[in-house]
Coordinates of C-alpha atoms and ligand atoms in Angstrom, one line a residue:
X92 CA 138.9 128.5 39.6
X93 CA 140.4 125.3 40.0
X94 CA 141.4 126.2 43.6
X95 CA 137.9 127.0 44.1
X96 CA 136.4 123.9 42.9
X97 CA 138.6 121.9 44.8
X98 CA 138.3 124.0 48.4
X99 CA 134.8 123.3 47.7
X100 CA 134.7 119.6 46.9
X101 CA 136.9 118.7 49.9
X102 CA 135.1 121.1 52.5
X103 CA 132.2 119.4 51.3
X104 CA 133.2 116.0 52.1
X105 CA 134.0 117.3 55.5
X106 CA 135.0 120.2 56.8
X107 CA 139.3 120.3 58.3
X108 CA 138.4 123.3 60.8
X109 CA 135.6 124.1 63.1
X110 CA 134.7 128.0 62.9
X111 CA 135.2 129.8 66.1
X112 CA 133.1 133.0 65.9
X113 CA 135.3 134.5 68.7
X114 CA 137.3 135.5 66.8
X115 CA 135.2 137.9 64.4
X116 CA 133.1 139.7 67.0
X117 CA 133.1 143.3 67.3
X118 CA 132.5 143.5 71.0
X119 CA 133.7 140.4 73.5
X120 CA 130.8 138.3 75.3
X121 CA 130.7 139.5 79.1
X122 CA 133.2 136.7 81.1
X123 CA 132.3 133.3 82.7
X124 CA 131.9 134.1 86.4
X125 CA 132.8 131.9 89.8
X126 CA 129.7 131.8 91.6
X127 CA 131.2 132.0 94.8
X128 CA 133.9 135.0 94.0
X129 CA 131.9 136.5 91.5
X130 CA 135.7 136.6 89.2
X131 CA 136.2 135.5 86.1
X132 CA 136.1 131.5 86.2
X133 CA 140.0 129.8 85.1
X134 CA 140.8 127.0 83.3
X135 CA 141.7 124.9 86.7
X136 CA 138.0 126.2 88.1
X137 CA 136.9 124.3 85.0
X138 CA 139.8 121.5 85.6
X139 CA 137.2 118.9 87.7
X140 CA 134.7 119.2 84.9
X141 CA 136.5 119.3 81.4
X142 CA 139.5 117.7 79.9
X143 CA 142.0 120.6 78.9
X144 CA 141.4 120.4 75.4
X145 CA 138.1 121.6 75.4
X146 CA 138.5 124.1 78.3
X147 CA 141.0 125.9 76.1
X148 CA 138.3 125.7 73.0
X149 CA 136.0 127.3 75.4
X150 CA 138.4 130.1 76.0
X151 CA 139.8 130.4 72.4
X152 CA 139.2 133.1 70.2
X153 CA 141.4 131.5 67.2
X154 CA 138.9 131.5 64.2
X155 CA 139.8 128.3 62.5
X156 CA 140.1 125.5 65.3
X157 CA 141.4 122.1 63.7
X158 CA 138.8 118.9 63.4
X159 CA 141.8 115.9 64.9
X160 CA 141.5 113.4 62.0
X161 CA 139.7 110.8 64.2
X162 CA 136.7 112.7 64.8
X163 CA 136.7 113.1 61.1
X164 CA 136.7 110.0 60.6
X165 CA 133.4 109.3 62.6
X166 CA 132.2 112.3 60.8
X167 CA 132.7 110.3 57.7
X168 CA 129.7 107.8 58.7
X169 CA 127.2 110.5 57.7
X170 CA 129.0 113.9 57.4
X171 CA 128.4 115.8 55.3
X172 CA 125.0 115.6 56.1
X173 CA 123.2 116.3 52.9
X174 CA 121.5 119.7 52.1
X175 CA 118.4 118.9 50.6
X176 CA 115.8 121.9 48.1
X177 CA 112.4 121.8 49.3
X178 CA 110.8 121.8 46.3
X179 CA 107.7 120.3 46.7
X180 CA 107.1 122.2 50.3
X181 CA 108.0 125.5 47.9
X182 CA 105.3 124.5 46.0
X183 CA 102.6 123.4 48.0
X184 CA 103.2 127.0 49.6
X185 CA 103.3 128.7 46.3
X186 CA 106.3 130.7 47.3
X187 CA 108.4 132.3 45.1
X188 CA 111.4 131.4 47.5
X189 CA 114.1 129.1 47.0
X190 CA 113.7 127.0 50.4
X191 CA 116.7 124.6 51.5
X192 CA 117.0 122.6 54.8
X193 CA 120.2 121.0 56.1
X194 CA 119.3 117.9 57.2
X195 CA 121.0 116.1 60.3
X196 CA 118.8 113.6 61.0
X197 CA 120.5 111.4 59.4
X198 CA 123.5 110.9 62.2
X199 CA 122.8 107.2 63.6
X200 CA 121.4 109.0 67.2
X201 CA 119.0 111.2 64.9
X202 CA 119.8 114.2 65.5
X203 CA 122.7 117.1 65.6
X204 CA 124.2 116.4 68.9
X205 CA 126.6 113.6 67.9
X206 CA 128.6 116.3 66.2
X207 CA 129.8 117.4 69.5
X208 CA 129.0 114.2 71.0
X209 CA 131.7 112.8 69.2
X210 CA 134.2 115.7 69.5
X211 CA 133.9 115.0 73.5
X212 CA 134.4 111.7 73.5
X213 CA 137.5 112.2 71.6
X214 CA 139.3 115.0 73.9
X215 CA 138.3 113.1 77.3
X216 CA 139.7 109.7 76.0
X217 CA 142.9 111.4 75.2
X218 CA 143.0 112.6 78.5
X219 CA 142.9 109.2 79.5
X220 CA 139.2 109.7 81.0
X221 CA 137.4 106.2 81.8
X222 CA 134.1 107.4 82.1
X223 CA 131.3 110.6 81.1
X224 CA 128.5 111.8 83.2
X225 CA 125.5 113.6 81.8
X226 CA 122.3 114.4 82.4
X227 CA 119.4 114.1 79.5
X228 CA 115.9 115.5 79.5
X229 CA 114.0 114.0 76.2
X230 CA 116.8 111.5 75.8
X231 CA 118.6 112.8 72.4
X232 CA 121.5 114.3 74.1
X233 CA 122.0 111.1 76.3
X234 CA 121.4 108.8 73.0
X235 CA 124.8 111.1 71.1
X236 CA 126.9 110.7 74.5
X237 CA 126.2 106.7 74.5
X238 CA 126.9 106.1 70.6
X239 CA 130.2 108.4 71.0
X240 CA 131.0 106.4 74.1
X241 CA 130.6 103.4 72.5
X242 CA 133.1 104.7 69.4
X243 CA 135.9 105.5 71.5
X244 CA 135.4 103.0 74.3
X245 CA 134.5 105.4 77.8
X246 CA 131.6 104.4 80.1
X247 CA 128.7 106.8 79.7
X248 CA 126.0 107.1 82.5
X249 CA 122.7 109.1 81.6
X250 CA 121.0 110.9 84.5
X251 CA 118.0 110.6 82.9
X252 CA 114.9 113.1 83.9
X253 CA 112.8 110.7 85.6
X254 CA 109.4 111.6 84.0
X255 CA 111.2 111.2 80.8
X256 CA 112.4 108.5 81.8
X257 CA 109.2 106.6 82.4
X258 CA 107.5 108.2 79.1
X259 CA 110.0 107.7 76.4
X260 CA 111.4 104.0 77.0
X261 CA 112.6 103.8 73.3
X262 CA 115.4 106.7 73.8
X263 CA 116.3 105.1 76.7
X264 CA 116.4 101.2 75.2
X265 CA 118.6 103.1 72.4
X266 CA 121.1 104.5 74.7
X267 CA 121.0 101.1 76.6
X268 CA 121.8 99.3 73.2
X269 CA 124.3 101.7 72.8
X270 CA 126.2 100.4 76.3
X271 CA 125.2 103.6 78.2
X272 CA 124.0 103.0 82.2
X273 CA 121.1 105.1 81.9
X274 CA 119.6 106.0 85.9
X275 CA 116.2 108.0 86.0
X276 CA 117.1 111.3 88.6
X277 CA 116.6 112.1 91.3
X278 CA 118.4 108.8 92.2
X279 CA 119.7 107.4 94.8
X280 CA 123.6 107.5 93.9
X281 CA 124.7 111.1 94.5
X282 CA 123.9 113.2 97.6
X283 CA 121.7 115.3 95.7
X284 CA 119.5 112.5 94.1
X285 CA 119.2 111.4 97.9
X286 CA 118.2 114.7 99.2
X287 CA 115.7 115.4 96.5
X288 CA 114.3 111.7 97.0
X289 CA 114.5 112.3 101.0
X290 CA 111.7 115.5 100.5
X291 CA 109.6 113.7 97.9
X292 CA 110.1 110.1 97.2
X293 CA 108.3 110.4 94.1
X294 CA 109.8 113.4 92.7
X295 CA 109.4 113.6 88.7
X296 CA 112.6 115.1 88.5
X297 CA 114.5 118.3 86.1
X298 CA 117.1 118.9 83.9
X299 CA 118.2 121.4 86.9
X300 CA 118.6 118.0 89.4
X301 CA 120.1 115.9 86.8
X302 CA 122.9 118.2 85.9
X303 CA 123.5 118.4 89.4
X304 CA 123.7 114.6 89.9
X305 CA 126.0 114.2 86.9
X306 CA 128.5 117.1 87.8
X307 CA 128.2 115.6 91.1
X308 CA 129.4 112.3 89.7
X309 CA 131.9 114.2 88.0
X310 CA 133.9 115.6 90.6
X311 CA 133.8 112.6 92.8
X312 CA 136.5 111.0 90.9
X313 CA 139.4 111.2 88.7
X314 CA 138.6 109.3 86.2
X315 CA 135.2 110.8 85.3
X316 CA 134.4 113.8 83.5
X317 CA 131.4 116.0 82.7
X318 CA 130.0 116.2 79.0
X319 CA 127.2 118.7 78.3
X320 CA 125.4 119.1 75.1
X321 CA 124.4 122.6 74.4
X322 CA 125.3 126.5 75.9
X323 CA 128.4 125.9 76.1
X324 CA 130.9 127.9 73.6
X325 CA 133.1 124.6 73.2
X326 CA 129.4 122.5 71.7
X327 CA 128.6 125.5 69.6
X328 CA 131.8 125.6 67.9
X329 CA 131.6 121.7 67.2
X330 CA 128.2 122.2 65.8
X331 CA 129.6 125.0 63.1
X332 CA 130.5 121.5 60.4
X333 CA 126.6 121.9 59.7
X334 CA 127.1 125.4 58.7
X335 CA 130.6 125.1 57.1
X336 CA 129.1 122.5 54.8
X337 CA 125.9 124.4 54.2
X338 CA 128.2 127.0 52.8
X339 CA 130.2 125.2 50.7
X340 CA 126.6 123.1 49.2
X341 CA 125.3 126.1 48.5
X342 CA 128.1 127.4 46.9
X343 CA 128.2 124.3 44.5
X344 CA 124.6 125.4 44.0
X345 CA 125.2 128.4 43.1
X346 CA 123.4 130.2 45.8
X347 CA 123.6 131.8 49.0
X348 CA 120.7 132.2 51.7
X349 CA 119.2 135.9 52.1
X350 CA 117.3 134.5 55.3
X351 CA 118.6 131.3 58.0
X352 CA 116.2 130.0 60.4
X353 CA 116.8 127.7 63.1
X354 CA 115.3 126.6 66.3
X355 CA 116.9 127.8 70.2
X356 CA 116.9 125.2 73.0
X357 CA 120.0 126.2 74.3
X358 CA 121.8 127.2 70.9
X359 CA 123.8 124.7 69.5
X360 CA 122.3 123.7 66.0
X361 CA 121.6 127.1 65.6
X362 CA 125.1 128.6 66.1
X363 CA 126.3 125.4 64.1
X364 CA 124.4 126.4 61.0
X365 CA 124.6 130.4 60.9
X366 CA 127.7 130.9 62.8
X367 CA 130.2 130.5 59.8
X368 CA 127.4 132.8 57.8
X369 CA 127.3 135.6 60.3
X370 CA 131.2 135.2 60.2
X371 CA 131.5 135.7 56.8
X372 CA 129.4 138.9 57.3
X373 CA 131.3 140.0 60.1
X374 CA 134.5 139.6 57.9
X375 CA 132.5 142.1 55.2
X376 CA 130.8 139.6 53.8
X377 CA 127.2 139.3 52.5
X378 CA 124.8 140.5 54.9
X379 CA 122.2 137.6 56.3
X380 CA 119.0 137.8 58.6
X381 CA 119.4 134.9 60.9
X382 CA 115.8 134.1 62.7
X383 CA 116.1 131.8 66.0
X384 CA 112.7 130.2 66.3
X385 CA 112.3 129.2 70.4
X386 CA 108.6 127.6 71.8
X387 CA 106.5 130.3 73.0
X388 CA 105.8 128.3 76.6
X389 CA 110.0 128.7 77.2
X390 CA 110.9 131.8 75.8
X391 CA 114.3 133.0 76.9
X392 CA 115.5 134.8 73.8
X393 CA 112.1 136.8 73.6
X394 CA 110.6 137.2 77.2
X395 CA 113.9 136.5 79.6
X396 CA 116.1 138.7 81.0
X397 CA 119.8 139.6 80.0
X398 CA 121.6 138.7 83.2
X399 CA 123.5 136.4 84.9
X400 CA 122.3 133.4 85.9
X401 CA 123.4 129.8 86.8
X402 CA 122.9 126.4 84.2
X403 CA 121.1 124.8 86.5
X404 CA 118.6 124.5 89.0
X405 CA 120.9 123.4 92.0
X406 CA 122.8 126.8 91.5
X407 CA 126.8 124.4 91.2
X408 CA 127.4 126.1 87.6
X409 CA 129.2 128.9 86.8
X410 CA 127.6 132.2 86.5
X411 CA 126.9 133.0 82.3
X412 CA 125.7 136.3 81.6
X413 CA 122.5 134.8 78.7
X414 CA 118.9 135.9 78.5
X415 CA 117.2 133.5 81.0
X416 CA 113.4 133.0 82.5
X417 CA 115.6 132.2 85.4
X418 CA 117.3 129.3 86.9
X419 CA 114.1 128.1 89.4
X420 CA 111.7 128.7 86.0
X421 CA 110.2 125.2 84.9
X422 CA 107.9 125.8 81.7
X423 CA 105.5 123.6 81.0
X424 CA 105.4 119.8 80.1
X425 CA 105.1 120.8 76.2
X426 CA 106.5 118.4 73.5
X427 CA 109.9 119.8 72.2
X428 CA 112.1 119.0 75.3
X429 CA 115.2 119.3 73.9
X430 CA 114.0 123.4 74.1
X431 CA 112.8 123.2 77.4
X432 CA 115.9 125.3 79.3
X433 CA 115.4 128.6 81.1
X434 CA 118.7 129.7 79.7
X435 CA 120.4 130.4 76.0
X436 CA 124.1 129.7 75.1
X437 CA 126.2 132.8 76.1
X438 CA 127.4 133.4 72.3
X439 CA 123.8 133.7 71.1
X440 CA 122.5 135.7 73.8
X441 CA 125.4 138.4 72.8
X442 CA 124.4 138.2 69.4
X443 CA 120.8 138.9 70.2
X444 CA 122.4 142.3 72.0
X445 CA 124.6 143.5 69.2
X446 CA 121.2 143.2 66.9
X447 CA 122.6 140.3 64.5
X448 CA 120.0 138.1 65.2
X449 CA 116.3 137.9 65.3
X450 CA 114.1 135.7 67.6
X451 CA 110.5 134.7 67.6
X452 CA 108.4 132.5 69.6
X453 CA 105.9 129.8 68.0
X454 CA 103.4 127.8 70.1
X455 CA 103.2 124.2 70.0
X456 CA 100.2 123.7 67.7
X457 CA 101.4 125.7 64.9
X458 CA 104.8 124.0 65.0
X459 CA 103.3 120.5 65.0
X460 CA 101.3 121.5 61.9
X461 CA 104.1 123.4 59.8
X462 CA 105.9 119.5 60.9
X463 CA 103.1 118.1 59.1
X464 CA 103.1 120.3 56.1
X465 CA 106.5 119.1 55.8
X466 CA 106.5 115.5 56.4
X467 CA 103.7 116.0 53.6
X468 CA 105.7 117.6 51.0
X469 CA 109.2 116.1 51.9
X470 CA 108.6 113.0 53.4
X471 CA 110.8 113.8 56.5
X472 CA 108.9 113.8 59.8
X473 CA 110.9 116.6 62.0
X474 CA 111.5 116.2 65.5
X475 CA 109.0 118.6 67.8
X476 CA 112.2 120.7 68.4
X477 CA 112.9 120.7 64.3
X478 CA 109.0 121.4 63.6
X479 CA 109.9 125.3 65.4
X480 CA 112.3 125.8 62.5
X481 CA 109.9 124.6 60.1
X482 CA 107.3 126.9 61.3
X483 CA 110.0 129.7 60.9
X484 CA 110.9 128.6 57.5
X485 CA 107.4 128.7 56.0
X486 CA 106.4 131.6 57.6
X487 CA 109.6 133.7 55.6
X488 CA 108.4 131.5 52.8
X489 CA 104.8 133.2 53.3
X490 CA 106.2 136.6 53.5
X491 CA 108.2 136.3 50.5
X492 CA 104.9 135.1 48.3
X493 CA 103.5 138.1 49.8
X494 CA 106.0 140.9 49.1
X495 CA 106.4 139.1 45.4
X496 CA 110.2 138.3 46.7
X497 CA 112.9 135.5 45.6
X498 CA 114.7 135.0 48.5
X499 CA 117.0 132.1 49.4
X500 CA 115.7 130.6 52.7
X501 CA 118.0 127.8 54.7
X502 CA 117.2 126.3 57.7
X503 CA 118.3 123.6 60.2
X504 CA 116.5 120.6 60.3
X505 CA 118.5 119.4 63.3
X506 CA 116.8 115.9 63.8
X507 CA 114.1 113.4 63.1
X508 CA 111.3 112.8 64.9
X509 CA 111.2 108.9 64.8
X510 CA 111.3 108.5 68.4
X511 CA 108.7 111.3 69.4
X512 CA 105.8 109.8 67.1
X513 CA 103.4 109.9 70.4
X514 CA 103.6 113.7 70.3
X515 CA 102.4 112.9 66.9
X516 CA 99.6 110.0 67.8
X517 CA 98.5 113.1 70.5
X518 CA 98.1 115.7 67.6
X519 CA 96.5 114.0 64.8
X520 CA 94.1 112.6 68.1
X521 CA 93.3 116.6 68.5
X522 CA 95.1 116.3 72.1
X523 CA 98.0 118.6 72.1
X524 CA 97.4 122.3 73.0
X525 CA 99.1 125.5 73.5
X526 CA 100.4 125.6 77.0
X527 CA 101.6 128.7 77.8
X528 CA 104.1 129.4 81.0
X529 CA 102.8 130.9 84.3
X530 CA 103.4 134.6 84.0
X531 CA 103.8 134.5 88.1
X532 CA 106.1 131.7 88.6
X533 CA 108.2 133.6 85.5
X534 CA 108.5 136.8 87.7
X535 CA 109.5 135.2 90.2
X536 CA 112.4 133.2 88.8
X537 CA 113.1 136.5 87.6
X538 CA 113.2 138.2 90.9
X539 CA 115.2 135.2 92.2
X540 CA 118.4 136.0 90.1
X541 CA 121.4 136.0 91.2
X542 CA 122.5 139.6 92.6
X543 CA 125.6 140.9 90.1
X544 CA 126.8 144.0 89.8
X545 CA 127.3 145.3 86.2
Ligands
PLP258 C1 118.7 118.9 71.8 C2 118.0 119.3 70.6 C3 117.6 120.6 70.3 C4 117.9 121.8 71.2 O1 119.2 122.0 71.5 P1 120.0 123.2 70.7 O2 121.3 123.2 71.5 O3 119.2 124.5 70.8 O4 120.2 122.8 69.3 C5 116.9 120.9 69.2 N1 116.6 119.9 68.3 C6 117.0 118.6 68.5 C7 116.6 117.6 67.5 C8 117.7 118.3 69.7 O5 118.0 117.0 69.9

């Protein structure tokens, strides 16, 4: 008992390990393809792009991967993130279910992503890296890079989606306060921002040309490295603290969740929080519905395809086998842009196969109002990404009042939405709608798939 009590008060504080899920499944994810041989990619494929250390994390199938004491140590600063019980939201719904929310909005970018922010920072400047390129769509992934760039003293330069760019000037001041260089794309500094510029001067840009323009950057020189912030298996397994601690809170509370909910752009806070649970179930464990909750105008877990695809537009990545809408699909300019990807992470995708996970798709305007309902009852406003697990989370909550049901419900409330209050000023101004995706231009980034024999 005493063990227990202490395992749990020092996993609490923060967690030693990251979980690597790897290790527990019953059937390996299809490989990481070369997109030119069509063979499994190596470790020196990945050599231009990744320090070592986290190429061999992306490999790894060792369940318990140790958290180095200095990324702890930034941990520290606001890990563990507190797990909160919604009790007024409970009640306001009238649900006989215990609701709890993990809440990482209080990490100093906002949002979930300095947890593997951080963690890449760390393993490039031990490689003796100088500098990181990215690319960032909304801005929150480019704000994590810049404050963990900052901590452990690399250069960090943002290939910022130039619509975004022009729209959201506070994410891009923050990463700029932060030291960050932070270049709207297409751009003029790499060959690709040239050519895209060269066809269209005035070209709004995509995720697509900006990870193109970073890699690009990337494997120009030797002192520069690439740093992305979702799909990969390296980001998810940095992401499982939230989870790890969500176990051990709960634990201290007594409880333990019959239902976890999170929302899908491209995986990561939702591998972070119900990884270590469907590990435990794996192991023979409790068993746990797990409910990914992705926008219905970008729906890759519920209308794509299981195949292999590229990350990005440009078609330079690897070939991961992940449900996708397909690599040419661009959805449509709704608010949550940190879920605006055509693809999902690898790891999830296989869990969707082997039937451990749910998915369901929520449209914008009944996202934005479960966000309300929230910031109503709790006093937290949730990103427009976050509001999609909210909307999950109250709809279980609904269909426990209905079936007369005390369930546990946790979710991941991956980031606040303090920078995206204009999507806010547009919905209590009755201007959002639901914009759905072109059902033509989807077949056709369907059809458009790269050609890979099973
Ligand atoms: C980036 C982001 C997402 C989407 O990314 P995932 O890898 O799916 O977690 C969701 N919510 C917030 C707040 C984000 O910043």
């Amino acid at each position: 008992m005493q063990d227990t009590i202490k395992y749990v008060l020092d996993e609490t504080r923060i967690p030693k390990f990251w979980y690597n899920i790897a290790a527990d499944l019953p059937v390996p994810p299809p490989p990481v393809l070369h997109p030119g041989t069509l063979q499994p990619v190596t470790a020196a494929d990945l050599a231009a792009l990744f320090p070592a250390e986290l190429i061999a994390q992306e490999a790894s199938t060792e369940r318990e991967i140790e958290i180095p004491e200095p990324i702890r140590d930034v941990y520290r600063q606001w890990r563990p993130s507190p797990l909160y019980r919604a009790r007024r939201l409970e009640q306001m719904l009238g649900t006989p279910a215990r609701i709890y929310y993990k809440y990482e909005g209080v990490s100093p970018a906002g949002s979930h992503k300095p947890n593997t922010a951080v963690a890449q920072a760390f393993y490039n400047k031990q490689a003796g890296i100088k500098r990181l390129a990215t690319e960032t769509g909304a801005g929150q992934w480019g704000s994590s890079l810049a404050f963990a760039g900052a901590v452990f003293g690399l250069e960090v330069r943002v290939f910022m989606v130039r619509v975004s760019y022009e729209q959201k000037p506070y994410r891009r001041a923050l990463m700029e306060a932060y030291g960050a260089r932070c270049v709207a794309s297409p751009s003029d500094e790499t060959a690709s921002g040239r050519a895209v510029l060269a066809s269209n001067a005035r070209h709004p840009g995509s995720l697509g040309i900006a990870i193109s323009e970073a890699v690009e950057l990337a494997v120009q020189r030797e002192d520069t490295k690439y740093a992305l912030g979702s799909v990969l298996n390296h980001v998810l397994l940095h992401q499982t603290v939230v989870g790890k601690e969500a176990l051990a809170q709960l634990m201290m509370a007594d409880d333990y969740p019959d239902v976890i909910v999170a929302c899908t752009g491209g995986g990561s806070n939702f591998a972070g929080i119900a990884f270590p649970f469907i590990g435990a179930q794996l192991r023979g464990g409790r068993k746990v519905r797990v409910v990914a909750v992705e926008p219905a105008a970008c729906p890759s877990l519920t209308r794509g395809k299981y195949a292999y695809d590229f990350g990005d537009t440009g078609r330079l990545t690897p070939l991961t086998k992940m449900h996708t809408l397909g690599s040419s699909f661009t959805p449509p300019g709704f608010h949550a842009g940190g879920l605006r990807y055509h693809g999902m992470a690898p790891l999830v995708s296989h869990l969707k196969e082997l039937g451990l996970i749910e998915a369901i798709a929520c449209s914008q305007l009944e996202c934005f109002e479960a966000g309300l309902r929230f910031a109503r009852a709790e006093g937290i406003v949730p990103a427009p990404e976050a509001n999609h697990a909210v909307r999950g989370a109250i709809k279980e909550a609904l269909r426990c009042k209905i079936e007369g049901k005390a369930e546990t419900i946790l979710f991941n409330l991956c980031g606040h939405g303090h920078f995206d209050m204009q999507a806010y000023i547009d919905h209590l101004g009755g201007k959002l709608t639901d914009q759905s995706y072109d059902e033509a231009e989807l077949a056709m980034a369907l059809a458009g798939l790269p050609a890979v024999s099973a």
